[in-house]
Amino acid sequence: MRPSEILEALDDLAERRHRDPPRVLARARDLLAETDDPRVVASVHRVLGLAFHELDQPQEAVASFRRSVSLSVEGGFADREALARASLAISLLTVGDTGAAEEQMARASAVAPPPVRGVVELLRGVVAVRTGHLERGMDAYRRALGWLEEVGDECSVARALVCRGVVHSWQGHLERSLDDFAEAERIAVDHDLPVLVAMSAHNTGVAYCRRGSLPDALAAFDRAQRAYEALHNPGRLLAVLEADRSEALMVAGLVAEARESAAAAVAALEPLGDLLHLIEARMLLARALLAGGAYEGASCEAARAGREAAAAPPLAAQARYVEVQAEVLALQDRGLPSPDLLRRSQHIATELESQGWLVEALHVRTFVGRIALALGRPAVARAELTQAAAARSRGTADLRARAWLATALLRVAEGDRRGAKRALTRGIAVVDEYRGTLGATELRAHASGHGIDLARLGVSLALDDGRPGEVLRWAERGRAGALRRPAVHPPDDEQLAADLAELRRLRTEAREAAMHGTPPPPAGQTRVAAVEKSVRNRTRRTADARGRDAWVADTGRVDLAAVRAALGDRVLVEYVAHQGTLHAVVVTGRRARLQGLGSVADVDQERRYLLFALRRLLWPRSREAAEAAVASTAARLDDLLLAPLRLPAGAPVVVVPTGELHGLPWSALPSLAGRPTTIAPSTALWLGGEGPRGAADPGGRGRVALVAGPQLPGADAEVGELSALYPDATVLTGARATTVGVMAALEEAELVHLAAHGSFRADSPLFSSVLLADGPLTVYDLERLRRAPSVVVLSACEAAVAAVHDGDELLGTAAALLALGVRSVIAPLMPVPDAATIAVMVGLHQRLRAGERPAEALAHAGEGQDTAAAAAFVCIGRDDA
């Protein structure tokens, strides 16, 4: 080959280095053996360096680039020298030699002739940005784009657009960044540059994440992952994607998953020698640990990232900020932060501002304001928060909510309580608006974590004022917001349906293997984990198609007059926990009052005792001892929770629990025994409008469906007895009780009774399920319902159990049905024996047939039956008047 042909081949290899670096390396070595032309040899060594860099061998890359520089200087090839020095600078950054990288970049710029000046300036921008100098990097990208467009190098233009879009994203100019990524992706597709297609999608996800458009971000990340897979999964790029996905998971409030994702990114990057990306991943891990309350671990990871970033001051400053946050949060329950922490935080904010990290600096100043308030220095707080005012409208919902909280705290310190409440309302509105963009139940539930401190401060102010209506309103602003919003059904996704079907098959195979004493194969367990991950990811991408315009700012407001009017002769009790103490707001048709109660810890201890005693009583070895334990524990709980409230005798009760009280068998308490009791996740939900099918028809005039799942000895007998009460009911037993059949019955019936094995998944509540003939029917399956019945009875162990997250957000089978519009769900909190359950369920349906409301029917169903079995069931739902 002639030297010109070899140079052309080398340019092609340089473009393809991301796709197949081993092949590029081998071909470059072959070309090196074919020529002794100095210019060609210098070019070959640069391509070898590029391939080594992609293969995560930075030291070999540095050596190859240095050889290319040496040969280029000897031969007087200024263009080759400039490109080799610029590439060498990137690899020096990777090994952490920032000073040498900047020196090489300066020399590359000094010698670069016009044809390569644009590429060199582009790499100069990369070096500036990776060392944290954003404004300097933006200046370089602007010059690079001018030169690249002048010489018509569209491929490099696309790279420059991606790089510029990243900085726009970091600086909060998100629409500009999305425009850059979209144009870069268009060019990359036109020129068949798959790596740039993948990187454009990847960074689009980052920008959407920072804008708070979480479903769009997750969809873009999944698109990027597919593109990387087509490139044979380049390790370094996948590790960076994993780190950025961790940030999206933190925005979503999925802290445990974010921590796992960041830890995986750190583990993947540590052996690769890519120091700057490792620093970024380590800081994400530190932030995830911080969000999860692991303050010591967060501080250790941040300190390590800071040491590794010593040559990149802005990155080191961000690491120090995480350290300071960990110190302050670790002290919050033991004392005040020190003045030194205040000074350190102020210095960090100034440092970030000077380097162009404007969004980060705004939120550091918000944090500084809160430290100053805690130290009793309102003047400093006012100065800092004035500078940080823009933080209330820039950044993610979580950061904006924190800025409004800081504003409210400042107004409290200044004695402006009304102004503080206005600021809290604005902050909660940010969270409500953000939740309104989400369609996935899981993401909606976790979104409440962003506003929990706002609602707590509102409750604190209302408690200080001693006004029960205000306490109720502020408690509701931070309670079960996900369940209040209209359900968003996932789209008709063939892959999601296929994943759920495969999951049922895999679970059935594992169950059958266990029944025969055969351990499930490891490959099957791995596949289950992969399919579950696919289901979660596909569901999380669901957006609220109604968009932001459908968001209603008053989603958490409660009209106390409307509550009193709806109650009639009933009484509503909403429990509120504040600083370790329980309070109750008691509302009747005539008035509302506030009652202080005891310690949250004392109540929770007695709750655990009661559940333990009830389980012993349901499956007794010594029934007499178990009955005594239940009676004494229930009496103590009654004294703590109900006796001080002086409830009207015999009046039906609506209980709105908080925290672990959602898992309390309320009818076991003496004050509620035999009394119609509805458990509601929130007053707003209880008061809410009609479900999708209108009011319940307990007299049986609507359609009824009765279902018996497999491998539950009493299920067929239970359904058999109930079918005598409902001769026109749809009855699904045996092989007919499949997912398809049961889903159809749920969509067509007004009243559904399902007797089956139930299981609650504490690790992933939306995979909680009831067992049908073809496998488990999960919450993810239920969310695909287009219409829902009015009343659902789940005679399935633990079907009423829910995971309780910040803001009393509930995730579980019964909660999912409420979110879909079911008005009343009757289900047990614990395993119950078949014989006792059948008697209670027959009594329940006899009462429903007689026209009683669900809560009333359940209250009377246990008369003359096993009291423990009856107490295990709760009625959860809306106003069933």
Short mmCIF file of C-alpha atoms in Angstrom, two decimals, residues 455-869:
data_model
loop_
_atom_site.label_atom_id
_atom_site.label_comp_id
_atom_site.label_asym_id
_atom_site.label_seq_id
_atom_site.Cartn_x
_atom_site.Cartn_y
_atom_site.Cartn_z
CA ALA A 455 -44.51 18.45 55.36
CA ARG A 456 -42.85 17.72 58.72
CA LEU A 457 -42.05 21.38 59.25
CA GLY A 458 -45.64 22.27 58.33
CA VAL A 459 -46.94 19.75 60.88
CA SER A 460 -44.54 21.15 63.49
CA LEU A 461 -45.82 24.69 62.95
CA ALA A 462 -49.45 23.50 63.08
CA LEU A 463 -48.84 21.53 66.29
CA ASP A 464 -47.28 24.62 67.87
CA ASP A 465 -50.43 26.55 66.92
CA GLY A 466 -52.62 23.77 68.42
CA ARG A 467 -55.07 23.89 65.52
CA PRO A 468 -56.40 20.40 64.61
CA GLY A 469 -57.57 21.40 61.14
CA GLU A 470 -54.13 22.77 60.30
CA VAL A 471 -52.42 19.65 61.65
CA LEU A 472 -54.67 17.50 59.49
CA ARG A 473 -54.04 19.60 56.40
CA TRP A 474 -50.26 19.58 56.78
CA ALA A 475 -50.17 15.87 57.62
CA GLU A 476 -52.14 15.20 54.43
CA ARG A 477 -49.78 17.28 52.29
CA GLY A 478 -47.09 14.68 52.92
CA ARG A 479 -49.20 11.51 53.03
CA ALA A 480 -49.89 8.84 50.38
CA GLY A 481 -49.64 11.29 47.49
CA ALA A 482 -49.04 8.50 44.98
CA LEU A 483 -52.38 6.85 45.75
CA ARG A 484 -54.28 10.13 45.42
CA ARG A 485 -53.41 10.60 41.76
CA PRO A 486 -55.43 8.85 39.04
CA ALA A 487 -53.86 5.57 37.99
CA VAL A 488 -51.68 5.57 34.89
CA HIS A 489 -51.74 2.23 33.14
CA PRO A 490 -48.55 1.06 31.44
CA PRO A 491 -48.84 1.01 27.64
CA ASP A 492 -49.72 -2.16 25.76
CA ASP A 493 -46.15 -3.40 25.74
CA GLU A 494 -45.70 -6.84 24.19
CA GLN A 495 -42.29 -7.26 25.82
CA LEU A 496 -43.67 -6.38 29.26
CA ALA A 497 -46.47 -8.92 28.80
CA ALA A 498 -43.93 -11.52 27.66
CA ASP A 499 -41.68 -10.79 30.66
CA LEU A 500 -44.56 -11.21 33.11
CA ALA A 501 -45.59 -14.49 31.44
CA GLU A 502 -42.02 -15.78 31.58
CA LEU A 503 -41.76 -14.79 35.22
CA ARG A 504 -44.89 -16.80 36.02
CA ARG A 505 -43.42 -19.81 34.21
CA LEU A 506 -40.06 -19.55 36.00
CA ARG A 507 -41.71 -19.16 39.41
CA THR A 508 -43.98 -22.13 38.73
CA GLU A 509 -41.00 -24.30 37.75
CA ALA A 510 -39.11 -23.26 40.89
CA ARG A 511 -42.14 -23.97 43.08
CA GLU A 512 -42.67 -27.41 41.56
CA ALA A 513 -38.97 -28.22 41.98
CA ALA A 514 -39.17 -27.23 45.66
CA MET A 515 -42.25 -29.43 46.15
CA HIS A 516 -40.26 -32.40 44.82
CA GLY A 517 -37.27 -31.58 47.00
CA THR A 518 -35.14 -30.44 44.06
CA PRO A 519 -33.18 -27.18 44.43
CA PRO A 520 -33.83 -24.69 41.62
CA PRO A 521 -30.97 -24.43 39.12
CA PRO A 522 -28.73 -21.34 39.51
CA ALA A 523 -29.36 -20.42 35.87
CA GLY A 524 -33.09 -20.24 36.61
CA GLN A 525 -32.53 -17.93 39.57
CA THR A 526 -30.30 -15.69 37.44
CA ARG A 527 -32.96 -15.56 34.76
CA VAL A 528 -35.66 -14.64 37.29
CA ALA A 529 -33.52 -11.71 38.49
CA ALA A 530 -32.97 -10.57 34.89
CA VAL A 531 -36.67 -10.75 33.99
CA GLU A 532 -37.68 -8.92 37.17
CA LYS A 533 -35.18 -6.17 36.31
CA SER A 534 -36.64 -5.92 32.82
CA VAL A 535 -40.18 -5.61 34.24
CA ARG A 536 -39.12 -2.88 36.66
CA ASN A 537 -37.25 -0.92 34.00
CA ARG A 538 -40.03 -1.10 31.42
CA THR A 539 -42.66 -0.07 33.95
CA ARG A 540 -40.62 2.83 35.29
CA ARG A 541 -40.47 4.37 31.83
CA THR A 542 -44.26 4.90 31.95
CA ALA A 543 -45.04 8.61 31.94
CA ASP A 544 -48.29 10.35 32.77
CA ALA A 545 -49.57 10.95 29.24
CA ARG A 546 -51.71 13.81 30.51
CA GLY A 547 -48.49 15.76 30.99
CA ARG A 548 -47.74 18.61 33.35
CA ASP A 549 -50.88 20.50 32.34
CA ALA A 550 -52.96 17.85 34.11
CA TRP A 551 -51.15 18.43 37.40
CA VAL A 552 -53.32 19.92 40.14
CA ALA A 553 -51.56 21.92 42.84
CA ASP A 554 -54.18 21.08 45.46
CA THR A 555 -53.65 17.30 45.38
CA GLY A 556 -52.83 17.15 49.06
CA ARG A 557 -55.28 19.72 50.37
CA VAL A 558 -58.16 18.54 52.55
CA ASP A 559 -61.41 20.47 52.96
CA LEU A 560 -62.27 19.91 56.61
CA ALA A 561 -65.90 20.90 56.06
CA ALA A 562 -66.18 18.31 53.30
CA VAL A 563 -64.71 15.65 55.59
CA ARG A 564 -67.22 16.44 58.34
CA ALA A 565 -70.10 16.37 55.86
CA ALA A 566 -68.99 12.99 54.47
CA LEU A 567 -68.57 11.39 57.89
CA GLY A 568 -72.20 11.49 58.99
CA ASP A 569 -72.32 9.43 62.19
CA ARG A 570 -68.80 8.14 61.68
CA VAL A 571 -65.62 9.43 63.32
CA LEU A 572 -62.24 9.82 61.61
CA VAL A 573 -58.94 9.46 63.45
CA GLU A 574 -55.74 10.50 61.67
CA TYR A 575 -52.51 9.65 63.48
CA VAL A 576 -49.50 11.95 63.12
CA ALA A 577 -45.97 11.15 64.31
CA HIS A 578 -43.73 14.08 65.16
CA GLN A 579 -40.32 13.91 66.82
CA GLY A 580 -40.99 10.46 68.25
CA THR A 581 -44.43 11.27 69.66
CA LEU A 582 -47.84 10.32 68.32
CA HIS A 583 -50.71 12.77 67.99
CA ALA A 584 -54.24 12.18 66.73
CA VAL A 585 -56.66 14.47 64.93
CA VAL A 586 -60.20 13.32 65.72
CA VAL A 587 -62.92 14.54 63.34
CA THR A 588 -66.66 14.04 63.72
CA GLY A 589 -69.56 15.51 61.81
CA ARG A 590 -69.55 18.47 64.19
CA ARG A 591 -65.94 19.28 65.16
CA ALA A 592 -62.25 18.45 65.01
CA ARG A 593 -59.92 18.16 67.99
CA LEU A 594 -56.25 17.39 68.58
CA GLN A 595 -55.04 14.82 71.10
CA GLY A 596 -51.48 14.12 72.18
CA LEU A 597 -50.63 10.45 72.67
CA GLY A 598 -47.60 8.46 73.71
CA SER A 599 -44.25 7.47 72.31
CA VAL A 600 -44.02 6.04 68.79
CA ALA A 601 -41.45 3.54 70.05
CA ASP A 602 -43.77 2.27 72.81
CA VAL A 603 -46.64 1.81 70.37
CA ASP A 604 -44.45 0.00 67.85
CA GLN A 605 -43.15 -2.38 70.51
CA GLU A 606 -46.68 -3.29 71.57
CA ARG A 607 -47.70 -3.68 67.89
CA ARG A 608 -44.97 -6.28 67.37
CA TYR A 609 -46.06 -8.12 70.53
CA LEU A 610 -49.66 -8.18 69.33
CA LEU A 611 -48.78 -9.57 65.89
CA PHE A 612 -46.63 -12.25 67.51
CA ALA A 613 -49.41 -13.18 69.95
CA LEU A 614 -52.04 -13.31 67.19
CA ARG A 615 -49.88 -15.63 65.11
CA ARG A 616 -49.55 -17.93 68.12
CA LEU A 617 -53.29 -17.82 68.60
CA LEU A 618 -54.02 -18.57 64.93
CA TRP A 619 -51.68 -21.57 64.92
CA PRO A 620 -51.88 -22.53 68.61
CA ARG A 621 -49.95 -24.97 70.68
CA SER A 622 -51.09 -23.39 73.92
CA ARG A 623 -54.30 -21.51 73.08
CA GLU A 624 -54.99 -20.35 76.62
CA ALA A 625 -51.59 -18.63 76.95
CA ALA A 626 -51.92 -17.11 73.47
CA GLU A 627 -55.38 -15.71 74.23
CA ALA A 628 -54.06 -14.08 77.41
CA ALA A 629 -51.14 -12.55 75.53
CA VAL A 630 -53.41 -11.14 72.81
CA ALA A 631 -55.84 -9.70 75.36
CA SER A 632 -53.17 -7.99 77.48
CA THR A 633 -51.22 -6.58 74.53
CA ALA A 634 -54.37 -5.37 72.76
CA ALA A 635 -55.48 -3.64 75.96
CA ARG A 636 -52.14 -1.84 76.28
CA LEU A 637 -52.31 -0.68 72.67
CA ASP A 638 -55.88 0.46 73.21
CA ASP A 639 -54.75 2.53 76.16
CA LEU A 640 -52.02 4.13 74.05
CA LEU A 641 -53.96 4.73 70.83
CA LEU A 642 -57.71 4.87 71.42
CA ALA A 643 -58.79 5.29 75.04
CA PRO A 644 -57.48 8.91 75.26
CA LEU A 645 -59.59 9.83 72.19
CA ARG A 646 -62.95 9.21 73.91
CA LEU A 647 -64.59 8.00 70.70
CA PRO A 648 -68.41 8.16 70.54
CA ALA A 649 -69.83 4.83 71.66
CA GLY A 650 -70.62 2.47 68.79
CA ALA A 651 -69.85 4.96 66.02
CA PRO A 652 -68.16 3.54 62.89
CA VAL A 653 -64.52 4.63 62.70
CA VAL A 654 -62.21 5.63 59.86
CA VAL A 655 -58.57 5.18 60.91
CA VAL A 656 -55.76 6.90 58.99
CA PRO A 657 -52.56 5.32 60.35
CA THR A 658 -48.98 6.46 60.04
CA GLY A 659 -45.76 4.49 59.74
CA GLU A 660 -45.87 0.96 61.14
CA LEU A 661 -49.44 1.46 62.34
CA HIS A 662 -50.46 0.54 58.78
CA GLY A 663 -49.63 -3.04 59.79
CA LEU A 664 -51.74 -3.07 62.98
CA PRO A 665 -54.80 -5.41 63.23
CA TRP A 666 -57.04 -2.62 64.51
CA SER A 667 -60.15 -4.69 65.17
CA ALA A 668 -58.22 -6.66 67.79
CA LEU A 669 -58.21 -3.57 70.02
CA PRO A 670 -61.08 -3.53 72.55
CA SER A 671 -62.36 -0.07 71.55
CA LEU A 672 -62.85 -1.22 67.94
CA ALA A 673 -64.03 -4.80 68.54
CA GLY A 674 -67.27 -5.31 66.62
CA ARG A 675 -67.23 -1.70 65.45
CA PRO A 676 -67.20 -0.97 61.67
CA THR A 677 -63.64 0.22 60.98
CA THR A 678 -62.19 1.38 57.67
CA ILE A 679 -58.44 1.78 57.34
CA ALA A 680 -57.54 4.57 54.89
CA PRO A 681 -54.04 5.44 53.65
CA SER A 682 -55.00 9.12 53.84
CA THR A 683 -58.01 11.28 54.55
CA ALA A 684 -57.79 12.72 51.04
CA LEU A 685 -57.96 9.24 49.51
CA TRP A 686 -60.86 8.22 51.79
CA LEU A 687 -62.75 11.35 50.81
CA GLY A 688 -61.82 10.99 47.13
CA GLY A 689 -64.27 10.58 44.27
CA GLU A 690 -65.80 7.55 42.68
CA GLY A 691 -63.70 4.64 41.47
CA PRO A 692 -63.82 3.80 37.78
CA ARG A 693 -66.88 1.56 38.18
CA GLY A 694 -68.94 3.77 40.50
CA ALA A 695 -70.23 2.84 43.93
CA ALA A 696 -70.05 -0.68 45.29
CA ASP A 697 -73.07 -2.94 44.93
CA PRO A 698 -72.83 -5.15 48.01
CA GLY A 699 -76.33 -6.50 47.51
CA GLY A 700 -75.01 -8.60 44.64
CA ARG A 701 -76.93 -6.88 41.86
CA GLY A 702 -73.61 -6.27 40.03
CA ARG A 703 -71.47 -9.04 38.64
CA VAL A 704 -69.58 -11.21 41.12
CA ALA A 705 -66.42 -13.29 40.50
CA LEU A 706 -65.20 -16.06 42.82
CA VAL A 707 -61.68 -17.43 42.35
CA ALA A 708 -59.86 -20.35 44.01
CA GLY A 709 -56.10 -20.63 43.53
CA PRO A 710 -54.13 -23.90 43.51
CA GLN A 711 -52.38 -25.78 46.33
CA LEU A 712 -54.52 -24.15 49.03
CA PRO A 713 -56.62 -26.92 50.62
CA GLY A 714 -59.48 -24.71 51.74
CA ALA A 715 -59.77 -22.52 48.63
CA ASP A 716 -62.12 -24.76 46.64
CA ALA A 717 -64.31 -25.35 49.69
CA GLU A 718 -64.43 -21.61 50.43
CA VAL A 719 -65.45 -20.72 46.88
CA GLY A 720 -67.92 -23.60 46.86
CA GLU A 721 -69.75 -22.22 49.91
CA LEU A 722 -69.73 -18.67 48.51
CA SER A 723 -71.09 -19.77 45.14
CA ALA A 724 -74.27 -20.87 46.96
CA LEU A 725 -74.70 -17.21 48.00
CA TYR A 726 -74.03 -15.94 44.48
CA PRO A 727 -75.61 -18.46 42.06
CA ASP A 728 -74.94 -16.19 39.04
CA ALA A 729 -71.30 -15.56 39.88
CA THR A 730 -68.37 -16.24 37.56
CA VAL A 731 -66.49 -19.10 39.26
CA LEU A 732 -62.85 -19.80 38.41
CA THR A 733 -61.24 -22.83 40.04
CA GLY A 734 -58.60 -25.37 39.10
CA ALA A 735 -57.07 -24.91 35.64
CA ARG A 736 -59.55 -22.09 34.86
CA ALA A 737 -58.08 -19.82 37.54
CA THR A 738 -55.39 -18.41 35.25
CA THR A 739 -53.99 -14.92 35.05
CA VAL A 740 -55.91 -14.14 31.87
CA GLY A 741 -59.19 -15.42 33.34
CA VAL A 742 -58.78 -13.63 36.66
CA MET A 743 -57.76 -10.35 35.02
CA ALA A 744 -60.86 -10.50 32.83
CA ALA A 745 -63.03 -11.19 35.88
CA LEU A 746 -61.50 -8.26 37.73
CA GLU A 747 -62.30 -5.95 34.82
CA GLU A 748 -65.91 -7.14 34.48
CA ALA A 749 -67.09 -7.68 38.06
CA GLU A 750 -68.21 -5.33 40.82
CA LEU A 751 -67.30 -7.72 43.62
CA VAL A 752 -64.35 -10.15 43.43
CA HIS A 753 -63.40 -12.77 46.01
CA LEU A 754 -60.01 -14.42 45.55
CA ALA A 755 -58.95 -17.32 47.80
CA ALA A 756 -55.32 -18.22 47.10
CA HIS A 757 -51.81 -18.40 48.48
CA GLY A 758 -50.50 -14.88 48.98
CA SER A 759 -46.96 -13.63 49.46
CA PHE A 760 -45.52 -10.23 50.27
CA ARG A 761 -42.11 -9.28 48.84
CA ALA A 762 -40.45 -6.89 51.27
CA ASP A 763 -37.45 -6.52 48.94
CA SER A 764 -39.63 -5.56 45.95
CA PRO A 765 -43.25 -4.96 47.01
CA LEU A 766 -44.63 -4.75 43.46
CA PHE A 767 -43.69 -8.40 43.00
CA SER A 768 -46.02 -9.31 45.88
CA SER A 769 -48.49 -11.80 44.48
CA VAL A 770 -51.32 -14.28 44.76
CA LEU A 771 -50.80 -17.74 43.30
CA LEU A 772 -52.96 -18.79 40.35
CA ALA A 773 -53.05 -21.92 38.19
CA ASP A 774 -50.37 -20.59 35.80
CA GLY A 775 -48.20 -18.89 38.41
CA PRO A 776 -48.13 -15.73 40.55
CA LEU A 777 -50.35 -12.77 39.72
CA THR A 778 -48.18 -9.79 40.74
CA VAL A 779 -48.92 -6.14 41.38
CA TYR A 780 -47.31 -5.42 38.01
CA ASP A 781 -50.02 -7.59 36.43
CA LEU A 782 -52.76 -5.81 38.35
CA GLU A 783 -51.52 -2.43 37.15
CA ARG A 784 -52.42 -3.46 33.59
CA LEU A 785 -56.12 -3.60 34.47
CA ARG A 786 -58.20 -1.15 32.43
CA ARG A 787 -61.18 -1.24 34.83
CA ALA A 788 -61.39 -2.26 38.44
CA PRO A 789 -64.13 -3.75 40.65
CA SER A 790 -65.61 -1.80 43.53
CA VAL A 791 -64.92 -4.36 46.25
CA VAL A 792 -62.15 -6.98 46.35
CA VAL A 793 -61.85 -9.62 49.06
CA LEU A 794 -58.39 -11.21 49.15
CA SER A 795 -58.55 -14.35 51.22
CA ALA A 796 -54.79 -14.65 50.77
CA CYS A 797 -52.10 -14.60 53.45
CA GLU A 798 -50.46 -11.20 53.98
CA ALA A 799 -52.40 -9.58 51.11
CA ALA A 800 -52.98 -6.46 53.24
CA VAL A 801 -49.29 -6.06 54.11
CA ALA A 802 -47.58 -3.09 52.47
CA ALA A 803 -44.12 -1.58 52.49
CA VAL A 804 -44.36 1.86 54.09
CA HIS A 805 -42.08 4.52 52.61
CA ASP A 806 -41.53 8.20 53.43
CA GLY A 807 -44.79 10.08 53.35
CA ASP A 808 -46.78 6.99 54.36
CA GLU A 809 -46.60 5.79 50.77
CA LEU A 810 -47.78 2.18 50.56
CA LEU A 811 -46.58 -0.46 48.10
CA GLY A 812 -48.27 -3.87 48.12
CA THR A 813 -51.17 -5.82 46.67
CA ALA A 814 -54.03 -4.09 48.51
CA ALA A 815 -52.51 -0.63 48.00
CA ALA A 816 -52.18 -1.30 44.27
CA LEU A 817 -55.88 -2.12 44.03
CA LEU A 818 -56.78 1.14 45.78
CA ALA A 819 -54.59 3.03 43.31
CA LEU A 820 -56.57 1.45 40.46
CA GLY A 821 -59.84 2.75 41.89
CA VAL A 822 -61.10 -0.17 44.00
CA ARG A 823 -63.17 1.35 46.80
CA SER A 824 -62.76 -1.33 49.47
CA VAL A 825 -60.20 -4.11 49.87
CA ILE A 826 -60.69 -6.71 52.60
CA ALA A 827 -57.55 -8.76 53.24
CA PRO A 828 -55.47 -10.28 56.06
CA LEU A 829 -52.26 -8.94 57.55
CA MET A 830 -50.91 -12.40 58.38
CA PRO A 831 -51.30 -16.10 57.52
CA VAL A 832 -54.68 -17.49 58.58
CA PRO A 833 -55.81 -21.14 58.83
CA ASP A 834 -58.26 -22.43 56.21
CA ALA A 835 -61.09 -23.64 58.44
CA ALA A 836 -61.33 -20.44 60.48
CA THR A 837 -61.02 -18.30 57.36
CA ILE A 838 -63.89 -20.03 55.55
CA ALA A 839 -66.30 -19.34 58.40
CA VAL A 840 -65.32 -15.65 58.57
CA MET A 841 -65.53 -15.23 54.79
CA VAL A 842 -68.99 -16.82 54.59
CA GLY A 843 -70.16 -14.51 57.38
CA LEU A 844 -68.67 -11.53 55.55
CA HIS A 845 -70.49 -12.28 52.30
CA GLN A 846 -73.77 -12.98 54.05
CA ARG A 847 -73.55 -9.47 55.48
CA LEU A 848 -72.61 -7.98 52.12
CA ARG A 849 -75.60 -9.74 50.55
CA ALA A 850 -77.78 -8.22 53.25
CA GLY A 851 -76.70 -4.73 52.15
CA GLU A 852 -74.09 -3.88 54.77
CA ARG A 853 -71.10 -1.77 53.81
CA PRO A 854 -67.75 -3.61 53.61
CA ALA A 855 -66.39 -2.27 56.92
CA GLU A 856 -69.67 -3.02 58.67
CA ALA A 857 -69.87 -6.50 57.16
CA LEU A 858 -66.32 -7.31 58.27
CA ALA A 859 -66.99 -6.04 61.79
CA HIS A 860 -69.91 -8.47 62.15
CA ALA A 861 -68.39 -11.39 60.20
CA GLY A 862 -66.43 -12.63 63.18
CA GLU A 863 -69.42 -12.88 65.52
CA GLY A 864 -69.41 -16.41 66.90
CA GLN A 865 -66.28 -17.26 64.86
CA ASP A 866 -62.59 -17.51 65.59
CA THR A 867 -61.82 -14.01 66.89
CA ALA A 868 -58.15 -14.16 65.92
CA ALA A 869 -58.99 -15.07 62.32
#
